[in-house]
């Protein structure tokens, strides 16, 4: 009886924390979309909004962290439940980093509006960000529903994000070589592209947590972490 | 009596885990030094060694993670001890990421040796890496000795790293504008500089953990996280 009581208290409190994760996820998705929209439309006001909205995301991470520590300290969960609680902390860490990258995109947008526009790139970056936002939505669904198939699907889609990044990297190099006026804006755009690719890596890390929680082991085809070297960078040497 | 027994078991096991943290820290310091040396001397063989050595760092992180989970699950520590155990996991995560950046530096070195050398930059990058390695050494000492003063010193020194990065960023822009042949190597060197600056952020995060563990609160002047926008990037627009 006592054991059952402990288990269900744990589950109930975990559910509450997961509701905060979903709320945080919603804010992060919005930040990605708004940041890329502000970049596309050279909208400084929207960029400013994204920068301010990041505080709420950070506050949620702190709240979730505290809730998890309290849950672990008070409920002394067995190893399996402990891993679940730790995975929640990891996921909120991933979400916070994605939010940071969106904020950084907004900050660079505020600088880029005063520079020579680089045609085409902003549209491509917005499509890439949109793709990452959809992946994040699915990753959180996969987490809540413990859907391993969907999680594997996200791992596969992250390769598309990597390819979009590589294509943009080549495009930026071409722009910079054609006209030195493009060098500074392209450096910023390149950072945005790289950071968007990193958002994809953090989404993938959420999907990996799902696979780990359900199957007990990490996916075989574990994908490279942030900023691992990509063979495509061998170009133009 | 029973309580004392539990506390000392926890402490003994924590000490064992901390020994692994120190071992991991030593390997990461070595990786930073070797990677920057391989870059400076265009030494492909040493770069290859750094790439291979990263496996041992990753394995140690996994081991420490498992040990911490076991410690928490078996000893059910009170909130204070729980925070210590969680901080160990965070620190091993920071070390793993620093190791990843060193590995990435080594990978880019293997590409850069086949490109036009950019005079001066490799020396400056090596000095920056050396500075980060010394900061890391001190951060781990501060952790073991719970030395808040040393931890604060590290926070201050990270600003120097940020300034080194900003100076290099400007230098790379100048090179790229002068001669298009420098664009591709400078893109790689710029990544290396940015990643070295990020290593500094992870070292700072270790120092912040020390301050948090000793004082119970994060430092007031909390420093910006990775890749937050720097005002210096406003240049040349």
Tab-separated table of C-alpha atoms in Angstrom, chain A residues 51 54 58 61 65-66 68-70 72-73 76-79 82-83 86 89-90 96-97 100-101 103-104 107-108 110-111 114-115 165 169 172-173 176-177 180 183-184 186-188 190-191 194-195 198 202 212 225-229 233-237, chain B residues 51 54 58 61 65-66 68-70 72-73 76-79 82-83 86 89-90 96-97 100-101 103-104 107-108 110-111 114-115 165 169 172-173 176-177 180 183-184 186-188 190-191 194-195 198 202 212 225-229 233-237:
chain	number	residue	atom	x	y	z
A	51	UNK	CA	14.679	38.986	-26.735
A	54	UNK	CA	13.423	34.678	-23.274
A	58	UNK	CA	14.666	30.864	-18.391
A	61	UNK	CA	13.762	26.119	-16.641
A	65	UNK	CA	14.869	22.242	-12.087
A	66	UNK	CA	13.705	23.077	-8.566
A	68	UNK	CA	12.742	17.941	-10.078
A	69	UNK	CA	15.204	18.322	-7.215
A	70	UNK	CA	12.328	18.490	-4.746
A	72	UNK	CA	13.916	13.418	-6.137
A	73	UNK	CA	14.735	14.555	-2.594
A	76	UNK	CA	13.570	9.029	-3.260
A	77	UNK	CA	12.569	7.372	-6.520
A	78	UNK	CA	13.988	4.012	-7.589
A	79	UNK	CA	16.573	4.013	-10.395
A	82	UNK	CA	15.113	8.672	-11.120
A	83	UNK	CA	16.153	8.436	-14.749
A	86	UNK	CA	16.757	13.404	-14.654
A	89	UNK	CA	15.911	18.192	-16.279
A	90	UNK	CA	17.917	17.416	-19.405
A	96	UNK	CA	16.533	26.615	-22.580
A	97	UNK	CA	19.459	26.378	-25.012
A	100	UNK	CA	18.910	31.086	-26.197
A	101	UNK	CA	19.701	30.443	-29.838
A	103	UNK	CA	17.195	35.028	-28.742
A	104	UNK	CA	20.615	35.230	-30.360
A	107	UNK	CA	19.822	39.982	-31.501
A	108	UNK	CA	21.701	39.467	-34.734
A	110	UNK	CA	18.731	43.893	-34.880
A	111	UNK	CA	22.273	44.292	-36.258
A	114	UNK	CA	21.456	48.058	-40.675
A	115	UNK	CA	23.585	46.115	-43.167
A	165	UNK	CA	23.124	24.259	-43.123
A	169	UNK	CA	27.484	27.649	-45.700
A	172	UNK	CA	27.620	32.442	-47.808
A	173	UNK	CA	31.157	31.673	-48.979
A	176	UNK	CA	31.631	36.780	-49.506
A	177	UNK	CA	34.006	35.971	-52.333
A	180	UNK	CA	33.542	42.179	-49.631
A	183	UNK	CA	31.467	39.597	-45.571
A	184	UNK	CA	30.176	41.087	-42.318
A	186	UNK	CA	27.317	36.857	-44.048
A	187	UNK	CA	29.347	36.227	-40.889
A	188	UNK	CA	26.224	37.010	-38.864
A	190	UNK	CA	26.387	32.117	-40.945
A	191	UNK	CA	26.177	32.234	-37.142
A	194	UNK	CA	24.997	27.355	-37.404
A	195	UNK	CA	22.883	28.123	-34.341
A	198	UNK	CA	22.499	23.460	-33.209
A	202	UNK	CA	19.155	19.875	-29.118
A	212	UNK	CA	16.462	5.878	-23.986
A	225	UNK	CA	26.869	16.371	-31.294
A	226	UNK	CA	26.880	20.131	-31.864
A	227	UNK	CA	29.436	21.446	-34.198
A	228	UNK	CA	31.083	18.134	-34.879
A	229	UNK	CA	33.086	18.429	-38.018
A	233	UNK	CA	33.246	21.808	-44.790
A	234	UNK	CA	36.119	20.470	-46.913
A	235	UNK	CA	34.885	22.647	-49.746
A	236	UNK	CA	36.887	25.333	-51.498
A	237	UNK	CA	40.188	24.398	-49.882
B	51	UNK	CA	40.476	13.174	-32.078
B	54	UNK	CA	38.142	12.133	-27.017
B	58	UNK	CA	33.269	10.538	-23.309
B	61	UNK	CA	31.437	11.193	-18.550
B	65	UNK	CA	26.816	9.845	-14.820
B	66	UNK	CA	26.128	6.242	-13.915
B	68	UNK	CA	25.946	9.678	-9.705
B	69	UNK	CA	22.627	8.025	-10.556
B	70	UNK	CA	23.616	5.001	-8.472
B	72	UNK	CA	21.390	9.167	-5.639
B	73	UNK	CA	19.250	6.053	-6.024
B	76	UNK	CA	18.646	8.928	-1.173
B	77	UNK	CA	20.606	12.026	-0.183
B	78	UNK	CA	18.945	15.038	1.437
B	79	UNK	CA	18.457	18.150	-0.717
B	82	UNK	CA	21.534	15.907	-3.840
B	83	UNK	CA	22.605	19.286	-5.198
B	86	UNK	CA	23.764	16.938	-9.461
B	89	UNK	CA	26.893	15.575	-13.270
B	90	UNK	CA	26.770	19.144	-14.585
B	96	UNK	CA	32.649	16.633	-22.040
B	97	UNK	CA	31.610	19.668	-24.096
B	100	UNK	CA	34.255	18.104	-27.866
B	101	UNK	CA	35.394	21.605	-28.782
B	103	UNK	CA	38.286	17.597	-30.798
B	104	UNK	CA	36.574	19.947	-33.238
B	107	UNK	CA	39.410	18.227	-36.923
B	108	UNK	CA	39.525	21.707	-38.391
B	110	UNK	CA	43.384	18.611	-40.374
B	111	UNK	CA	41.521	20.714	-42.960
B	114	UNK	CA	45.806	22.094	-46.733
B	115	UNK	CA	44.840	25.778	-47.002
B	165	UNK	CA	37.805	36.444	-29.250
B	169	UNK	CA	36.960	38.296	-34.997
B	172	UNK	CA	39.607	37.638	-39.481
B	173	UNK	CA	37.239	40.162	-41.071
B	176	UNK	CA	38.871	38.211	-45.545
B	177	UNK	CA	38.297	41.664	-46.951
B	180	UNK	CA	39.288	36.262	-50.948
B	183	UNK	CA	37.829	33.610	-46.663
B	184	UNK	CA	37.597	29.831	-46.290
B	186	UNK	CA	39.301	32.344	-41.835
B	187	UNK	CA	35.823	30.822	-41.571
B	188	UNK	CA	37.415	27.745	-39.965
B	190	UNK	CA	36.760	31.904	-36.698
B	191	UNK	CA	34.914	28.740	-35.655
B	194	UNK	CA	34.325	30.961	-31.187
B	195	UNK	CA	34.570	27.423	-29.845
B	198	UNK	CA	32.681	28.711	-25.599
B	202	UNK	CA	31.857	26.095	-19.839
B	212	UNK	CA	26.469	28.036	-5.831
B	225	UNK	CA	25.859	32.200	-21.775
B	226	UNK	CA	27.452	30.797	-24.920
B	227	UNK	CA	27.193	32.855	-27.986
B	228	UNK	CA	25.174	35.620	-26.428
B	229	UNK	CA	25.431	38.642	-28.607
B	233	UNK	CA	30.061	42.446	-33.226
B	234	UNK	CA	28.542	45.781	-34.274
B	235	UNK	CA	31.756	46.568	-36.095
B	236	UNK	CA	32.121	47.251	-39.800
B	237	UNK	CA	28.398	47.541	-40.443
